PDB file of C-alpha atoms in Angstrom:
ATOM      1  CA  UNK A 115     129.067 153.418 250.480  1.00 51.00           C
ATOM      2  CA  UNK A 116     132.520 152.792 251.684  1.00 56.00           C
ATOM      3  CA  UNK A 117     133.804 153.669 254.822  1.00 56.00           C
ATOM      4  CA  UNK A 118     136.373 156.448 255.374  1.00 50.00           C
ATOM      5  CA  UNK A 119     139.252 155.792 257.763  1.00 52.00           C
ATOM      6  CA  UNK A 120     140.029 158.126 260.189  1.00 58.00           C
ATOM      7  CA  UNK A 121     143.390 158.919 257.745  1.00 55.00           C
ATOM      8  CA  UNK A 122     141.264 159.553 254.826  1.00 59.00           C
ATOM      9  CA  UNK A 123     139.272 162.024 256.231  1.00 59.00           C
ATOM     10  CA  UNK A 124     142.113 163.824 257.795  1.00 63.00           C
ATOM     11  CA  UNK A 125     143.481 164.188 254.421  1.00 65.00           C
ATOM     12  CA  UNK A 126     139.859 165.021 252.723  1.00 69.00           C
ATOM     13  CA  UNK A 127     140.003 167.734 255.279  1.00 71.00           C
ATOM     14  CA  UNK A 128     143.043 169.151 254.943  1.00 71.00           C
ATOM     15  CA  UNK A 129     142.447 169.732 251.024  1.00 72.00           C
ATOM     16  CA  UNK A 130     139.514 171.742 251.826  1.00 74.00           C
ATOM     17  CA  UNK A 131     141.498 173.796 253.279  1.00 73.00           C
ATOM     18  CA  UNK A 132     143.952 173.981 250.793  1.00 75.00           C
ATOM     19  CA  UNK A 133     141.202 174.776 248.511  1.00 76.00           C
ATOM     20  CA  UNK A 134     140.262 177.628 250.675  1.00 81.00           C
ATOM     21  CA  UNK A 135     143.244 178.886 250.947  1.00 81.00           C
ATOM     22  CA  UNK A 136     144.226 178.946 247.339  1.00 83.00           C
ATOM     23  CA  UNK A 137     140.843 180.824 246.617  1.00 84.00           C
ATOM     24  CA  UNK A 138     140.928 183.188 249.478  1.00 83.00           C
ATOM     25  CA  UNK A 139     144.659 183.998 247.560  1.00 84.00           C
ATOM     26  CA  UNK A 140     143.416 184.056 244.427  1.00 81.00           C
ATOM     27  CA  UNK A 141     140.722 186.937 245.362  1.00 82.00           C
ATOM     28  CA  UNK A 142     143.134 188.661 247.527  1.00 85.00           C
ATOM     29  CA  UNK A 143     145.899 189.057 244.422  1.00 86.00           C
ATOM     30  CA  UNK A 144     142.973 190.104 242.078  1.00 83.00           C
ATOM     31  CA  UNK A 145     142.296 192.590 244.331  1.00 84.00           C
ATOM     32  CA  UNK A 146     145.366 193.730 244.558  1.00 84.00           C
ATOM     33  CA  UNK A 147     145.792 193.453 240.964  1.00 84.00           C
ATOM     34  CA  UNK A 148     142.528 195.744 241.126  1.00 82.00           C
ATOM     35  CA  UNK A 149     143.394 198.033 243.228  1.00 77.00           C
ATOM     36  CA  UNK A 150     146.694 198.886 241.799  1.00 81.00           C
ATOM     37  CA  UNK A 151     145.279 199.019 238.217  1.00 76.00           C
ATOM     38  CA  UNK A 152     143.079 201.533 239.362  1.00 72.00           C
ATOM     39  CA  UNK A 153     144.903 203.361 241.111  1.00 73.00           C
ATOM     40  CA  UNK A 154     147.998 203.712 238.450  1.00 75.00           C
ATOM     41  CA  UNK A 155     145.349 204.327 235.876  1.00 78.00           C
ATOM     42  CA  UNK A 156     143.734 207.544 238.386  1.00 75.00           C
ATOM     43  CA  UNK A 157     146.614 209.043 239.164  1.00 78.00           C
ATOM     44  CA  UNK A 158     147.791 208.873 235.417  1.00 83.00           C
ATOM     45  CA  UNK A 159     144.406 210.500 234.589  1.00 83.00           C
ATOM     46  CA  UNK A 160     145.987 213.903 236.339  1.00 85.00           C
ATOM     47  CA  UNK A 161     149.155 213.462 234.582  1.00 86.00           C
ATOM     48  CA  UNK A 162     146.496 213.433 231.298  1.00 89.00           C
ATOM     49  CA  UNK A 163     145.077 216.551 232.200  1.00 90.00           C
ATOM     50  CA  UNK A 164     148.178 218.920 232.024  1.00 91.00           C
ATOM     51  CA  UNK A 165     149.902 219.775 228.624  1.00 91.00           C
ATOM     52  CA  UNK A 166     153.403 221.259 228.393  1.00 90.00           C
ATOM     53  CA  UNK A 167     154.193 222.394 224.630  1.00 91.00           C
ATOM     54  CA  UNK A 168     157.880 223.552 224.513  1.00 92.00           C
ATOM     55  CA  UNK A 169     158.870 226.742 222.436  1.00 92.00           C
ATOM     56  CA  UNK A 170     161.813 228.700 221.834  1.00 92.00           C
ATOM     57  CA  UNK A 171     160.333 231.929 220.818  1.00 94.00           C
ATOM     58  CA  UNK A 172     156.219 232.882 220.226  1.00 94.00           C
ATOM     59  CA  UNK A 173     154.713 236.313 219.263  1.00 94.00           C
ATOM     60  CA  UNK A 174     152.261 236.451 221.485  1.00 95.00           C
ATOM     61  CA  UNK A 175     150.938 235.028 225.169  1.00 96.00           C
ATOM     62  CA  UNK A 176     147.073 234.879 226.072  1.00 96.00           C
ATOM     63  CA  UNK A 177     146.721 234.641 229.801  1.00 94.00           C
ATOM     64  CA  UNK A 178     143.055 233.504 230.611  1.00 93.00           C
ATOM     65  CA  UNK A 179     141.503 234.795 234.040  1.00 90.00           C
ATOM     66  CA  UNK A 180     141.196 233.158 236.830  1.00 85.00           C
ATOM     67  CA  UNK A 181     144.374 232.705 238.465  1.00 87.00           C
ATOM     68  CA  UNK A 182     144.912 232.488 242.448  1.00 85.00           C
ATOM     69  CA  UNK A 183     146.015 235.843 244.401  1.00 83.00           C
ATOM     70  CA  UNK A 184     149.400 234.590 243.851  1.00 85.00           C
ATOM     71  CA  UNK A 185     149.253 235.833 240.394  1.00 88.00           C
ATOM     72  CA  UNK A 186     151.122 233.039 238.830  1.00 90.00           C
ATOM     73  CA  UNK A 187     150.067 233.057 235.098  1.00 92.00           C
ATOM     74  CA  UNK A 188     151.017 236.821 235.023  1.00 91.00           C
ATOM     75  CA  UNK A 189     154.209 236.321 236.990  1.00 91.00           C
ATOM     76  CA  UNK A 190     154.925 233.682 234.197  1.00 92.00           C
ATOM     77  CA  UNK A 191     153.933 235.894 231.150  1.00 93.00           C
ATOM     78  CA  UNK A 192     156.082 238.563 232.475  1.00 92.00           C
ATOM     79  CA  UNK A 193     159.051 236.515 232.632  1.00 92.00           C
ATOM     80  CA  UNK A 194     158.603 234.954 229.248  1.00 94.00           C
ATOM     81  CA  UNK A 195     158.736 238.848 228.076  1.00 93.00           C
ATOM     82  CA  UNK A 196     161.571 239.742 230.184  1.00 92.00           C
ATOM     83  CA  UNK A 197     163.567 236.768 228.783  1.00 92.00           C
ATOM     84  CA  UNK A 198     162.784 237.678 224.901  1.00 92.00           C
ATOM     85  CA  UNK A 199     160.635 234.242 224.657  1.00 94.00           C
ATOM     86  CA  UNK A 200     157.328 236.264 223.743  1.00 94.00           C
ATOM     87  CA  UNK A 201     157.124 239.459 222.228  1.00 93.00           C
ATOM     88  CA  UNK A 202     153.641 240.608 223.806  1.00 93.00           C
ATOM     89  CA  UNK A 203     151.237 239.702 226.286  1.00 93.00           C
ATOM     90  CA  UNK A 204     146.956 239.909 225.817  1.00 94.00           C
ATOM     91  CA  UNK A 205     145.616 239.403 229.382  1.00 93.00           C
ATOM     92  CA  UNK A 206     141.698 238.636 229.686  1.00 92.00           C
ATOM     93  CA  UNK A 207     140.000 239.509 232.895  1.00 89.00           C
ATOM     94  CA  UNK A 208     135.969 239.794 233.829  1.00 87.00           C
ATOM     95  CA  UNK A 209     134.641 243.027 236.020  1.00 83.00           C
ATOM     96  CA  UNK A 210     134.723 242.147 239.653  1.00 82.00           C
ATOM     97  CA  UNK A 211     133.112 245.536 240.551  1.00 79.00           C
ATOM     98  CA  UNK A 212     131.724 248.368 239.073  1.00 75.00           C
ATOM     99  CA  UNK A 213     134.690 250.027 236.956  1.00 76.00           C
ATOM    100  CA  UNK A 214     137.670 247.532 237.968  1.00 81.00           C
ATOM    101  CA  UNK A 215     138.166 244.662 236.236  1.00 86.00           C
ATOM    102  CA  UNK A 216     140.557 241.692 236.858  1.00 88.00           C
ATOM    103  CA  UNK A 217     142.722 243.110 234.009  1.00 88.00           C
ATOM    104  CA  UNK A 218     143.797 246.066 235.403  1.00 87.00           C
ATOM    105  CA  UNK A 219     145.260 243.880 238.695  1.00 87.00           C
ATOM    106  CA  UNK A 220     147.017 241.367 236.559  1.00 90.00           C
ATOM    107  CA  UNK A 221     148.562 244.419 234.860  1.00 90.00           C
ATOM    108  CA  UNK A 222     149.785 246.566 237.547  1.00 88.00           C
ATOM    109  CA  UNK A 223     151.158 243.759 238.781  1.00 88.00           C
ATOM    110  CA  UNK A 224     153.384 242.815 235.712  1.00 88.00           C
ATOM    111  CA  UNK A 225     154.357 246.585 235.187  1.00 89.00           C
ATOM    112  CA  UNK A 226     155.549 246.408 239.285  1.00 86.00           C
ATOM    113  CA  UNK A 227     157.780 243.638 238.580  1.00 81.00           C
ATOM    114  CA  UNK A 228     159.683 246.463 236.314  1.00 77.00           C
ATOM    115  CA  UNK A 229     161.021 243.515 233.715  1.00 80.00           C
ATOM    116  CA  UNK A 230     158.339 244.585 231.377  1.00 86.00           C
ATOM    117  CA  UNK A 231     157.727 247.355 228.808  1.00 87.00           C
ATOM    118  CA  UNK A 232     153.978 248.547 229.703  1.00 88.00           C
ATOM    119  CA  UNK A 233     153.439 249.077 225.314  1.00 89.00           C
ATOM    120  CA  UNK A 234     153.384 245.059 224.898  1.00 91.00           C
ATOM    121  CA  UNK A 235     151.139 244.506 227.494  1.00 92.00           C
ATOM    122  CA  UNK A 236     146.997 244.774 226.038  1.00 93.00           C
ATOM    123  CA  UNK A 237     143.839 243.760 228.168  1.00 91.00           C
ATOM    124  CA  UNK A 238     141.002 242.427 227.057  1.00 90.00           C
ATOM    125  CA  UNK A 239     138.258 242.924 229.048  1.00 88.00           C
ATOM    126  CA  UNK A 240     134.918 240.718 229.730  1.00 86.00           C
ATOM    127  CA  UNK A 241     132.107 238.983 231.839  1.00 84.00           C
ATOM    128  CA  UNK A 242     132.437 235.430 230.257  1.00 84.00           C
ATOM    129  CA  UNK A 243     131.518 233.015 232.951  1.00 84.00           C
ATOM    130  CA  UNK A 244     132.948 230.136 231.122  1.00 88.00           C
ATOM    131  CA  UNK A 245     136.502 229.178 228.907  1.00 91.00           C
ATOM    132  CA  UNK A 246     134.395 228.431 225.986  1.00 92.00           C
ATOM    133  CA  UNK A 247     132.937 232.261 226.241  1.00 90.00           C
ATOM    134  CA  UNK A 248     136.179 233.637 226.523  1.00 91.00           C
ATOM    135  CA  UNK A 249     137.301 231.625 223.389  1.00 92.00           C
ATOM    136  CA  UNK A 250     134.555 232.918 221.668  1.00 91.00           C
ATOM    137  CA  UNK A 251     135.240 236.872 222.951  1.00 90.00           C
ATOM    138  CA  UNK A 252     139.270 236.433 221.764  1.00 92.00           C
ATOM    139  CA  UNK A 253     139.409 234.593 218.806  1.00 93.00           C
ATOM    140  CA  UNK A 254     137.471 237.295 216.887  1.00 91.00           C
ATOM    141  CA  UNK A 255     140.112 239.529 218.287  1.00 91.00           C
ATOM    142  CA  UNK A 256     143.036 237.125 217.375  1.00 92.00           C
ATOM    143  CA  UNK A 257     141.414 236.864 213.466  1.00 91.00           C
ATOM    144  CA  UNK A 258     140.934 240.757 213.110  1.00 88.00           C
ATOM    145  CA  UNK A 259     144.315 241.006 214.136  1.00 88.00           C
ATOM    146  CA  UNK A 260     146.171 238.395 211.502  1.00 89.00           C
ATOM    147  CA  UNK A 261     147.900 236.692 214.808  1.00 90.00           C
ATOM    148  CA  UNK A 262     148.595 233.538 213.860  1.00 89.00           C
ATOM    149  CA  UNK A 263     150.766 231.858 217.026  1.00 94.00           C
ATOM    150  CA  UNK A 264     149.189 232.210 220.385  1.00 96.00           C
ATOM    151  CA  UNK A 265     150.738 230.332 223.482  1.00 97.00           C
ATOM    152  CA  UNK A 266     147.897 229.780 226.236  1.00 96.00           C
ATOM    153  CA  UNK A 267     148.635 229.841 229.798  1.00 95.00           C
ATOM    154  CA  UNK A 268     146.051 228.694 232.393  1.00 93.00           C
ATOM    155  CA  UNK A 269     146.099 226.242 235.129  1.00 90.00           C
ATOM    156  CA  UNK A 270     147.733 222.819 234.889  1.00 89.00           C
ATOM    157  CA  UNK A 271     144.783 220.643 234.879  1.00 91.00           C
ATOM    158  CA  UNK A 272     142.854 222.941 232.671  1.00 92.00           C
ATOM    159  CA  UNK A 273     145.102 222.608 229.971  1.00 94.00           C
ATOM    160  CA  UNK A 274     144.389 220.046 227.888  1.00 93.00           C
ATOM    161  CA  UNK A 275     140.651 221.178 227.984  1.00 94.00           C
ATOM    162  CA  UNK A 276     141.502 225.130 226.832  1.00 95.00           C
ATOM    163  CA  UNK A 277     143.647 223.625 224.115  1.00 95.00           C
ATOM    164  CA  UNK A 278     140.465 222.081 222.390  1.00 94.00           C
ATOM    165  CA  UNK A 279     138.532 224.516 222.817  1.00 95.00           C
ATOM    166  CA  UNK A 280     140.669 226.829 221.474  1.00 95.00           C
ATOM    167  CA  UNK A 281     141.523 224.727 218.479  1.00 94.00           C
ATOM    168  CA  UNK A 282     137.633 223.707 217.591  1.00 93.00           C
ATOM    169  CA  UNK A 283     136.088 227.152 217.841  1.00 94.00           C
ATOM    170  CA  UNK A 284     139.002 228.752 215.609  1.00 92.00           C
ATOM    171  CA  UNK A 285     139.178 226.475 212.791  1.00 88.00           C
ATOM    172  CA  UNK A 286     143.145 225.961 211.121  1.00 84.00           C
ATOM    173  CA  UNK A 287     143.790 229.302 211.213  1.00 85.00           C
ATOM    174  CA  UNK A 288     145.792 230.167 214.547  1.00 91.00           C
ATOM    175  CA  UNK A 289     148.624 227.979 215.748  1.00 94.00           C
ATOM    176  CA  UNK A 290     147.814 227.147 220.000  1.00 96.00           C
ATOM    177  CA  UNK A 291     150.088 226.111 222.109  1.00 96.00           C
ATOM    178  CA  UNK A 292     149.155 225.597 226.391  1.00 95.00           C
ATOM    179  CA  UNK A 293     151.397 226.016 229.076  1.00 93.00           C
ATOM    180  CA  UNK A 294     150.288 225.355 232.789  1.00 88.00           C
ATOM    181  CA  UNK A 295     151.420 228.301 235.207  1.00 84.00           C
ATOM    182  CA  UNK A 296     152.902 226.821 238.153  1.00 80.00           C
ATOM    183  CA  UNK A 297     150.176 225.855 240.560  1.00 80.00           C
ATOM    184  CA  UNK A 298     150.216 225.741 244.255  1.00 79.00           C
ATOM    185  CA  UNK A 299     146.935 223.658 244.665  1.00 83.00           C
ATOM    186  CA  UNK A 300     147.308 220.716 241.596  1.00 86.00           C
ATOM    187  CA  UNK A 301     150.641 218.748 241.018  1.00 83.00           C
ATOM    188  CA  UNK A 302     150.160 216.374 238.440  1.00 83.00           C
ATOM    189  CA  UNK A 303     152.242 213.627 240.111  1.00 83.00           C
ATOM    190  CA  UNK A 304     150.975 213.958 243.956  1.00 85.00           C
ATOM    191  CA  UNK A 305     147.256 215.282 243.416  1.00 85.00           C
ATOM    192  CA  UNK A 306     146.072 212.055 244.810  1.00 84.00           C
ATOM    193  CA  UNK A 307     146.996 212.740 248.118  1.00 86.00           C
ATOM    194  CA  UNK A 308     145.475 215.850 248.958  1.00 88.00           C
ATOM    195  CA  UNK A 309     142.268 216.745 249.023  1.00 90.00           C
ATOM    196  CA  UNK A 310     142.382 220.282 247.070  1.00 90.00           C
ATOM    197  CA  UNK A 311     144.137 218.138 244.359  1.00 89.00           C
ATOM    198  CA  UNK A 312     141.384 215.231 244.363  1.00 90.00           C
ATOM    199  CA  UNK A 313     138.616 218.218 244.039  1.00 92.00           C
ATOM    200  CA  UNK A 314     140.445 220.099 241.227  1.00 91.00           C
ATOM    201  CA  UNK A 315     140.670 216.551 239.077  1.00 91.00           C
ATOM    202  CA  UNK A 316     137.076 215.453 239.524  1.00 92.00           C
ATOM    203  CA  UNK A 317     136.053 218.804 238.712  1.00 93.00           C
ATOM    204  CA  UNK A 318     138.402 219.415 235.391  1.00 93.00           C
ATOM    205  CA  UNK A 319     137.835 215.721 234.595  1.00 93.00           C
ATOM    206  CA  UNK A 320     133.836 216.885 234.862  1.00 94.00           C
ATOM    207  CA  UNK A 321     134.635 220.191 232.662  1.00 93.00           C
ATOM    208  CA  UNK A 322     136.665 218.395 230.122  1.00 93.00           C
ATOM    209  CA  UNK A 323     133.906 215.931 229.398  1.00 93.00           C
ATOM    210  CA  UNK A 324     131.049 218.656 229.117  1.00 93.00           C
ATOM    211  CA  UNK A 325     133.313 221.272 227.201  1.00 92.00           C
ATOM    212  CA  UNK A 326     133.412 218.006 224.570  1.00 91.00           C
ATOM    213  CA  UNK A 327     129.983 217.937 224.082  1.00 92.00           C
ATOM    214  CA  UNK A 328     128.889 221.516 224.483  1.00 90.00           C
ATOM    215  CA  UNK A 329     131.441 222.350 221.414  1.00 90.00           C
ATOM    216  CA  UNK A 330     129.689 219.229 219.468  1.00 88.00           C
ATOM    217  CA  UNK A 331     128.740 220.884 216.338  1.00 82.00           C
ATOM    218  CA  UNK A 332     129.618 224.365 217.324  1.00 85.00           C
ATOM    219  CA  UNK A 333     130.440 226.467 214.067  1.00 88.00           C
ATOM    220  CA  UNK A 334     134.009 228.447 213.806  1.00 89.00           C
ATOM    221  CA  UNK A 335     134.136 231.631 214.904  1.00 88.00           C
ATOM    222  CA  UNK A 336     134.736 234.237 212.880  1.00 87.00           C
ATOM    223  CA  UNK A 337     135.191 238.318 213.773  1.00 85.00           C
ATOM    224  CA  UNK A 338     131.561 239.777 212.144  1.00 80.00           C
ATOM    225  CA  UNK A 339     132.226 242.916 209.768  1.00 74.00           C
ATOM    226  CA  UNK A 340     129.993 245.467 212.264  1.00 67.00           C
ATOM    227  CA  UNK A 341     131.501 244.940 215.151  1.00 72.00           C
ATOM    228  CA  UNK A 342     134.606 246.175 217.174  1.00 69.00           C
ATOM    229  CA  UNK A 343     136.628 244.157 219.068  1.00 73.00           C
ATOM    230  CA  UNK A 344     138.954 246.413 220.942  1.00 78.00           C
ATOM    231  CA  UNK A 345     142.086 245.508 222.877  1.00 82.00           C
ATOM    232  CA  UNK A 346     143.412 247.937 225.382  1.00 87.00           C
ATOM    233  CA  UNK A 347     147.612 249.043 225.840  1.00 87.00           C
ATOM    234  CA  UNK A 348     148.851 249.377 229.068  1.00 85.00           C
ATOM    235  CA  UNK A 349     150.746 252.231 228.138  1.00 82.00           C
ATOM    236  CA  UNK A 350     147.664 253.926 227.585  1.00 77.00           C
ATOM    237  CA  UNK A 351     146.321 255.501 230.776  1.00 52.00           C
ATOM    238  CA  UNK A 352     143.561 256.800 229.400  1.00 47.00           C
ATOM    239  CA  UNK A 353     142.217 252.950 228.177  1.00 50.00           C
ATOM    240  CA  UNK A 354     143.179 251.279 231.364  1.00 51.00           C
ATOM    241  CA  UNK A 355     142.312 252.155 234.817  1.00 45.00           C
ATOM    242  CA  UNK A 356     144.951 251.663 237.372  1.00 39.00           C
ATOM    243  CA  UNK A 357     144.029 250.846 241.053  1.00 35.00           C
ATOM    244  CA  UNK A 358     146.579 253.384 242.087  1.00 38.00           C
ATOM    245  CA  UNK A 359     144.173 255.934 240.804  1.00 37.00           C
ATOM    246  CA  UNK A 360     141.505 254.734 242.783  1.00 37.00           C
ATOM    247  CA  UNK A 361     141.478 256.664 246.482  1.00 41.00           C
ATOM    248  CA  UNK A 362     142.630 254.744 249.072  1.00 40.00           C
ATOM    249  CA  UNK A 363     140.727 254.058 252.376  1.00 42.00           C
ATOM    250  CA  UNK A 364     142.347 257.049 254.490  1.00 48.00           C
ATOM    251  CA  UNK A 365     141.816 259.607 251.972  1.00 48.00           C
ATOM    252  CA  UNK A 366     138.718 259.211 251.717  1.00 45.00           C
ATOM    253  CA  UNK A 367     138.672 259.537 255.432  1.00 53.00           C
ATOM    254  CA  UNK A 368     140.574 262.430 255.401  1.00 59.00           C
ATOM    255  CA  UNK A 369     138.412 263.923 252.534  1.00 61.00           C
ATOM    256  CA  UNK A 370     134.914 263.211 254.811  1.00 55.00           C
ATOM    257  CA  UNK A 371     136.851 265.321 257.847  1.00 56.00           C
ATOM    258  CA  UNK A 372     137.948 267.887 256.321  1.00 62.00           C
ATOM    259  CA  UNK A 373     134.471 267.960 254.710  1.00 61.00           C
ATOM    260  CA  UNK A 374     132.498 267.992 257.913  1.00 58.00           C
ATOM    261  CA  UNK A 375     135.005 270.957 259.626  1.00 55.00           C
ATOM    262  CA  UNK A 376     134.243 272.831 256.371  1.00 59.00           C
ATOM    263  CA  UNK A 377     130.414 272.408 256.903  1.00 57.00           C
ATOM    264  CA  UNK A 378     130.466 273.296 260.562  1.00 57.00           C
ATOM    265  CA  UNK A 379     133.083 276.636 260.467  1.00 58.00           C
ATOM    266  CA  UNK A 380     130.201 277.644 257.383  1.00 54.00           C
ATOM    267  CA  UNK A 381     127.582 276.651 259.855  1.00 57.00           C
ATOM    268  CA  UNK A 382     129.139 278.667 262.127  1.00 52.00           C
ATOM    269  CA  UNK A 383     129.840 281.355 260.677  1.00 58.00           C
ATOM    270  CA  UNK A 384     125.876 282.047 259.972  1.00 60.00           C
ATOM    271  CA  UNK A 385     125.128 281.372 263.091  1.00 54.00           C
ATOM    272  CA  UNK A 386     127.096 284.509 263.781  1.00 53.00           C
ATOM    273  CA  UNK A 387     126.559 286.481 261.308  1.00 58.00           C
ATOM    274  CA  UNK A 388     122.762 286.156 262.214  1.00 58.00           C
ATOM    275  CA  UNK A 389     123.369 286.610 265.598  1.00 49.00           C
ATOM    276  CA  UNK A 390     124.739 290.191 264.790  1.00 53.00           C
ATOM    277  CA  UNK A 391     121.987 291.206 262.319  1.00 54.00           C
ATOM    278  CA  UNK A 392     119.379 290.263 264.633  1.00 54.00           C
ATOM    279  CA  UNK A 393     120.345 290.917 268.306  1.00 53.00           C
ATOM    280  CA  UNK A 394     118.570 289.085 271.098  1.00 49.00           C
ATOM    281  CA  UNK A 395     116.159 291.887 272.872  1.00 49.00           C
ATOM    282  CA  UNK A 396     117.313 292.911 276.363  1.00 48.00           C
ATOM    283  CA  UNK A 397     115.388 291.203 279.021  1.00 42.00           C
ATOM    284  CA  UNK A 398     116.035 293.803 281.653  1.00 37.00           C
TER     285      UNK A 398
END
């Protein structure tokens, strides 16, 4: 075995470490290569999720329930009315107590804006738990109805995920279009870097890929000939309960006073009225 001089092994060391080098480097670009990849390709996946379809005029707007207190999809239907871009409005909403319904807020709330004529406003009212129950409650409505051009409106990342469901458990009949309400907790473009945004994705991501395979299969739905499916007017007072009608808290408070003095004057006025049919007895 030859022997190294003291040169050679200077040199046999220093391209070992030019070999490291040029591997640590290597991993360290892949990485990066990685990292941006994935995290162009995530942050695209949100941008996936919401669908925009652009219209100039459509008869009708479905608003699905479900919005935030801020009432966007309803502010939003309204002002498509008001503008001439829709000609009527069907607004879904499930009971949240005994007789009120999530309906009857969206609508008092469109009719306060005063933009809207309350005869092209209709609820629908329901206690689907899920989008593809809801589908399955309107479209039989939709069908009765001949309506042919429906515009959706629900929340951004939801959108793409109503669409198809819309479109698979109605068949060719209806036209759909989506629109996403504006929405306070999901931005398509900056959902990464928030964490109400990153919860909303995972979770429509997770809904979009189950909604696929629950509707695997699923037959169209079609209104059945002994059954009513009945849509309620707004104008109609009689169909649709307005919270305004309900009491408020301090009349009912006022009603339980008023009430309670009634009881006691009648209380007390057979108190007396006893007391003078039957005397007390003199003691002296």
């Amino acid at each position: 075995m030859p022997r190294l001089l003291p040169f050679d092994l200077k040199k046999r060391e220093s391209q070992k470490k030019r070999n490291t080098r040029t591997i640590v480097v290597f991993f360290a670009l892949l990485f990066a290569i990685l990292f941006l990849s994935a995290y162009v390709i995530v942050r695209w996946s949100g941008v996936w999720l919401v669908q925009h379809d652009e219209f100039e005029h459509i008869p009708w707007v479905l608003v699905l329930d479900g919005q935030t207190a801020e009432m966007e999809r309803t502010d939003y239907a309204a002002a498509l009315l008001s503008e001439g871009k829709a000609d009527s409005a069907l607004v879904l909403g499930r009971r949240v107590y005994k007789s009120q319904n999530n309906a009857d807020f969206y609508i008092e709330e469109m009719l306060n804006q005063g933009k809207v004529d309350a005869s092209r406003i209709f609820a629908v009212y329901h206690d689907d738990p899920s989008t593809i129950e809801e589908a399955k409650t309107v479209i039989p409505i939709l069908k009765e109805r001949a309506i042919d051009s429906v515009l959706l409106l629900t929340r951004g990342p939801a959108t793409k995920r109503v669409l198809n469901i819309f479109e698979k458990l109605s068949g060719k009949g209806i036209v759909f279009l989506v629109q996403d309400a504006p929405d306070l907790a999901f931005n398509e473009n900056t959902w990464v870097h928030t964490r109400e945004g990153r919860k909303i994705w995972l979770k429509e991501w997770f809904a979009y890929i189950v909604s696929k395979l629950e509707i695997l299969g699923t037959k169209i739905v079609e209104p059945l000939p002994t059954k009513i499916y009945p849509i309620y007017n707004a104008a109609s007072a009689s169909k649709l309960k307005s919270i305004e009608t309900l009491p408020t808290l301090d009349a009912i408070m006022d009603e339980a006073a008023d009430s309670i003095l009634k009881d006691s004057s009648i209380q007390y006025d057979s108190i007396i009225d006893s007391l003078k049919l039957n005397p007390a007895p003199d003691i002296f």
